[in-house]
mmCIF file of C-alpha atoms in Angstrom:
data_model
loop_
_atom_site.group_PDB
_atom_site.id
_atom_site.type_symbol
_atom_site.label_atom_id
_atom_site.label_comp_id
_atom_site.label_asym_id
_atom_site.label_seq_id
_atom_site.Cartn_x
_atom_site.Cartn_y
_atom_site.Cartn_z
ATOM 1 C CA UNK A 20 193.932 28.587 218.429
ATOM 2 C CA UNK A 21 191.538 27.787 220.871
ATOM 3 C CA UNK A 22 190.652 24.038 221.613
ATOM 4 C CA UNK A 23 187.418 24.061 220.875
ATOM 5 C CA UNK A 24 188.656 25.122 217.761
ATOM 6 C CA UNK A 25 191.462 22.699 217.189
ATOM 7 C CA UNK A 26 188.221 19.833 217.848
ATOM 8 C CA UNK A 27 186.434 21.167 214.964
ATOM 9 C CA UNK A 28 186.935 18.984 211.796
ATOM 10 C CA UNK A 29 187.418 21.383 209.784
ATOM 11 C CA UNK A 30 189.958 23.132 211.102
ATOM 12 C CA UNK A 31 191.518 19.560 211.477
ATOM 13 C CA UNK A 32 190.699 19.046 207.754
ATOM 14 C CA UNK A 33 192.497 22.550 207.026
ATOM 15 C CA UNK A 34 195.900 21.561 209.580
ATOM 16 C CA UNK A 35 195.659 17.961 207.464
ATOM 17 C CA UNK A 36 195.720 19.673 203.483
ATOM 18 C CA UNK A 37 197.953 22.188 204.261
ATOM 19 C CA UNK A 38 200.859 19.593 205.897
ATOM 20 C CA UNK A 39 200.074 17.733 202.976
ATOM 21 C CA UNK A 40 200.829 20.807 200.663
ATOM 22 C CA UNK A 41 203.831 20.683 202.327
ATOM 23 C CA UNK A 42 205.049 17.052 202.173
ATOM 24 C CA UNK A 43 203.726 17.404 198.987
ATOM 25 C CA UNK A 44 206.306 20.475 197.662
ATOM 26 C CA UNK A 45 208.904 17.988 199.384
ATOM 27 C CA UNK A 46 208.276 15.065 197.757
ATOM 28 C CA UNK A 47 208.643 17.624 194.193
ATOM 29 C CA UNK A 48 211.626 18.943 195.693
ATOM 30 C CA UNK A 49 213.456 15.797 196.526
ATOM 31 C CA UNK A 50 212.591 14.327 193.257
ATOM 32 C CA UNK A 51 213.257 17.543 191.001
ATOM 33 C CA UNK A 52 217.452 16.259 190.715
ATOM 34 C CA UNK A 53 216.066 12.753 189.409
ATOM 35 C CA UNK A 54 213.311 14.239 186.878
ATOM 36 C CA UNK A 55 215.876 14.247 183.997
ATOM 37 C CA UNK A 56 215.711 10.494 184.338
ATOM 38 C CA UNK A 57 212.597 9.909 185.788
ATOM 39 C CA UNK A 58 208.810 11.201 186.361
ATOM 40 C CA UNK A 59 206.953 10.997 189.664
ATOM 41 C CA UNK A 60 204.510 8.628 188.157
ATOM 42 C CA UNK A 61 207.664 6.605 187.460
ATOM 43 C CA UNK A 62 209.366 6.991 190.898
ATOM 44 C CA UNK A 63 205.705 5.812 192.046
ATOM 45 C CA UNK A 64 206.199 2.543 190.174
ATOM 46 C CA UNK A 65 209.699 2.023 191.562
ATOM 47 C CA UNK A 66 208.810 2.490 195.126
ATOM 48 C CA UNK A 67 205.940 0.364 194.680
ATOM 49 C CA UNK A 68 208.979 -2.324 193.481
ATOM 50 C CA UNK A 69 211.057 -1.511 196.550
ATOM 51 C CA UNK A 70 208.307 -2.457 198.721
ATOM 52 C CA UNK A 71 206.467 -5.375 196.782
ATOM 53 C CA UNK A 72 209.321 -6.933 195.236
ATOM 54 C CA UNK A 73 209.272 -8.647 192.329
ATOM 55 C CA UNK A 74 205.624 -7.957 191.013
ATOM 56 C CA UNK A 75 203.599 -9.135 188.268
ATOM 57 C CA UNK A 76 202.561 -6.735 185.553
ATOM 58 C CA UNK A 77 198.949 -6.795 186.544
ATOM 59 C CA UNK A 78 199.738 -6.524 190.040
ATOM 60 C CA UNK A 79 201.390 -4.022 189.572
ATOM 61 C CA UNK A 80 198.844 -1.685 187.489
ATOM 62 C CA UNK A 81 196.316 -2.687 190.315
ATOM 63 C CA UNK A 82 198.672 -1.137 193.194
ATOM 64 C CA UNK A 83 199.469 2.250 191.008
ATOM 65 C CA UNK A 84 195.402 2.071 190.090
ATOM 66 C CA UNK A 85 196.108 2.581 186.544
ATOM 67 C CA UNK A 86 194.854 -0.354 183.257
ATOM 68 C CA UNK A 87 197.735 -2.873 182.672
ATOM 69 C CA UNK A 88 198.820 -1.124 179.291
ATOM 70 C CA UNK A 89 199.905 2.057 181.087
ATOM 71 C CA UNK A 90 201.680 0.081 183.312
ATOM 72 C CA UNK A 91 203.124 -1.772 180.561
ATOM 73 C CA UNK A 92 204.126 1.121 178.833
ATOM 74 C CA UNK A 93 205.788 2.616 182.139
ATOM 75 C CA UNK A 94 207.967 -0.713 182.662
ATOM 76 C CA UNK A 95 209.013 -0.543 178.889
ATOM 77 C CA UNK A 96 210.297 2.911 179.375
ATOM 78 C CA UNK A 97 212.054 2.125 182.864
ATOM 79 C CA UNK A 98 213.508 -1.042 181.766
ATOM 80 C CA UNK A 99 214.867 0.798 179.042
ATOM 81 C CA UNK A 100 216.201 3.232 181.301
ATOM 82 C CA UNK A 101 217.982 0.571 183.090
ATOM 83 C CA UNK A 102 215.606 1.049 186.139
ATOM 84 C CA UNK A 103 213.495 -2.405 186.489
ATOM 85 C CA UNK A 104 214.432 -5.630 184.659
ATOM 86 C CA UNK A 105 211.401 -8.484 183.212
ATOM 87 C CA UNK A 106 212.239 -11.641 184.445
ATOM 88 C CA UNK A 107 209.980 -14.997 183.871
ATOM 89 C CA UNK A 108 207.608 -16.227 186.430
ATOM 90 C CA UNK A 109 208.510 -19.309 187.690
ATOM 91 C CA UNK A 110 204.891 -20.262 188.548
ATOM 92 C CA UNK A 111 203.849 -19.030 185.008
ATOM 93 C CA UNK A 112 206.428 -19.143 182.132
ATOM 94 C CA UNK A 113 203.729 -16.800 179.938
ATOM 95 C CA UNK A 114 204.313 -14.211 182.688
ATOM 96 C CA UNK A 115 206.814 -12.033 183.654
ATOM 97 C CA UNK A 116 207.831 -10.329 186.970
ATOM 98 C CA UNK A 117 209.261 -7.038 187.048
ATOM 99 C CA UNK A 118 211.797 -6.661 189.612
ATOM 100 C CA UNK A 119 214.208 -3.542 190.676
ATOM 101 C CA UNK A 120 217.283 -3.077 189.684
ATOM 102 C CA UNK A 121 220.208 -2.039 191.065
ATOM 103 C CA UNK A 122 220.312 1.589 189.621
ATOM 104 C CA UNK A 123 216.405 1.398 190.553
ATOM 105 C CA UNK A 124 217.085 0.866 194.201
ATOM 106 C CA UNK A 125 219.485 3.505 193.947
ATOM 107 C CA UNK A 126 217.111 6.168 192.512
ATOM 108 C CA UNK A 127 214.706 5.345 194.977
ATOM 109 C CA UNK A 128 217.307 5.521 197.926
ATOM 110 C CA UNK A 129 218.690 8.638 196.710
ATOM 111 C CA UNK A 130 215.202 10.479 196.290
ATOM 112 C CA UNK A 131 214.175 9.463 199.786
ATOM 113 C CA UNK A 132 217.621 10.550 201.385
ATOM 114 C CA UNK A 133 216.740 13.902 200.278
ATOM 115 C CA UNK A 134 212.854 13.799 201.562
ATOM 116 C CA UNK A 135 214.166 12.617 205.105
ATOM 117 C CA UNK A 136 217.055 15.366 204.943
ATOM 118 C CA UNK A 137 214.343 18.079 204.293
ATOM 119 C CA UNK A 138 211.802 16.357 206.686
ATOM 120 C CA UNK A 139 214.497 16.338 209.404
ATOM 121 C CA UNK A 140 215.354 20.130 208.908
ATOM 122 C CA UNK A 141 211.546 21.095 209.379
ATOM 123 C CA UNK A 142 210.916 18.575 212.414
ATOM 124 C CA UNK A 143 214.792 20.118 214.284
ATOM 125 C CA UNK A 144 212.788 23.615 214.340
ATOM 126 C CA UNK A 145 209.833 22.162 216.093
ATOM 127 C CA UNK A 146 210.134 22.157 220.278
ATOM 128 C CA UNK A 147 210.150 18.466 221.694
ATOM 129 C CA UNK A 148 206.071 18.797 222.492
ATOM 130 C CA UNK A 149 205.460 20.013 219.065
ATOM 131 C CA UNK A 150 207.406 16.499 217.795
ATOM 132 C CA UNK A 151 205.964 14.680 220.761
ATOM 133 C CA UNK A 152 202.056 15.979 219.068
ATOM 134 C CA UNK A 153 203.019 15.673 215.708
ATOM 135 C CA UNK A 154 204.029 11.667 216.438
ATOM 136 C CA UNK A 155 200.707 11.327 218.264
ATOM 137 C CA UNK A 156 198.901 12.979 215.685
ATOM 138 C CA UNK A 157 200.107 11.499 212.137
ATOM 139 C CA UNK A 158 199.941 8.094 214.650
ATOM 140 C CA UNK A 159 196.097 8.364 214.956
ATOM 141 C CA UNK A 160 196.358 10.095 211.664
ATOM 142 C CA UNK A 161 197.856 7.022 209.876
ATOM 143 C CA UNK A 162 195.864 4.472 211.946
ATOM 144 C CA UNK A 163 192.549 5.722 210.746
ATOM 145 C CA UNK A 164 193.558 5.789 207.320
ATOM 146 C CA UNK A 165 194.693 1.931 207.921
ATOM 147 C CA UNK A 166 198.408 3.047 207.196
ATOM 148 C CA UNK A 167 200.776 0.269 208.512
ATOM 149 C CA UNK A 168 202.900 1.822 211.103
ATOM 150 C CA UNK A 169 206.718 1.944 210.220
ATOM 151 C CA UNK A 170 208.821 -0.801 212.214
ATOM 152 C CA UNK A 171 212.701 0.100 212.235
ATOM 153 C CA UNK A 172 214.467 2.583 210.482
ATOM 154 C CA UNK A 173 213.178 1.883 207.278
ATOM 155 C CA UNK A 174 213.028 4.795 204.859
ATOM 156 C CA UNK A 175 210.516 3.853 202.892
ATOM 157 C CA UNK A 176 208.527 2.400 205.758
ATOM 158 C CA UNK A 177 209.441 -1.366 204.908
ATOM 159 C CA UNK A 178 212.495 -3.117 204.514
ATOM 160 C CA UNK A 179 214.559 -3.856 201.738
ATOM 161 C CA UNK A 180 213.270 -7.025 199.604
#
């Protein structure tokens, strides 16, 4: 590809949906063992957990952007599951915070051991300047889209509540 051509945003656009086709058919992959005990909008509400912490209800609808009843109905079926737990708010005894658990954590460490496993096969058959670009690229990438850059060797990008 020429460079003028690689300037052009819509051959940047085109590079940008078809990685994320990719990372996309990894995420599937890496959650396809899990699915007989969880969905991905599920697995989306227990990394949100991982991250956040203990999290009120409403909170919690407004980081998966769905209405509090859908979120409602998501913790029922994970704390039934055995997945997240409903403790009371201290600050707020009419509220509760949902919180993790330790089978939870575990799903969501065991999903994204298989993502990096599969991410780390791809990136060993790049050369070093294709992994040095790539860096440099999702970088600028993830800086433009106000993503916080990862700190550590967190695999979920933050650490552990």
């Amino acid at each position: 590809m020429t460079e003028s051509r690689r300037d052009d945003p819509e051959a940047v656009v085109s590079a940008v949906l078809t990685g994320s086709r990719l990372l996309v058919a990894i995420a599937a992959r890496s959650l396809a063992a899990a699915e007989d005990k969880i969905t991905l909008p599920q697995f989306r509400m227990l990394v949100v957990l991982a991250g956040h912490g203990g999290t009120k209800l409403v909170t919690l609808a407004e980081r998966l952007n769905v209405n509090p009843s859908t979120a409602m109905r998501m913790v029922d079926r994970l704390a039934a599951a055995g997945f997240v737990a409903r403790q009371v708010n201290p600050g707020n005894r009419r509220e509760a915070v949902i919180t993790l658990t330790r089978e939870g954590r575990h799903i969501v460490d065991e999903v994204t051991s298989r993502r990096r496993a599969e991410i780390t096969q791809i990136v060993s058959r790049m050369t070093p300047g294709q992994r040095r670009a790539l860096v440099e690229a999702m970088t600028g990438f993830n800086e433009a889209g106000g993503e916080v850059p990862v700190e550590g060797d967190y695999p979920l990008g933050w650490p552990e509540p």
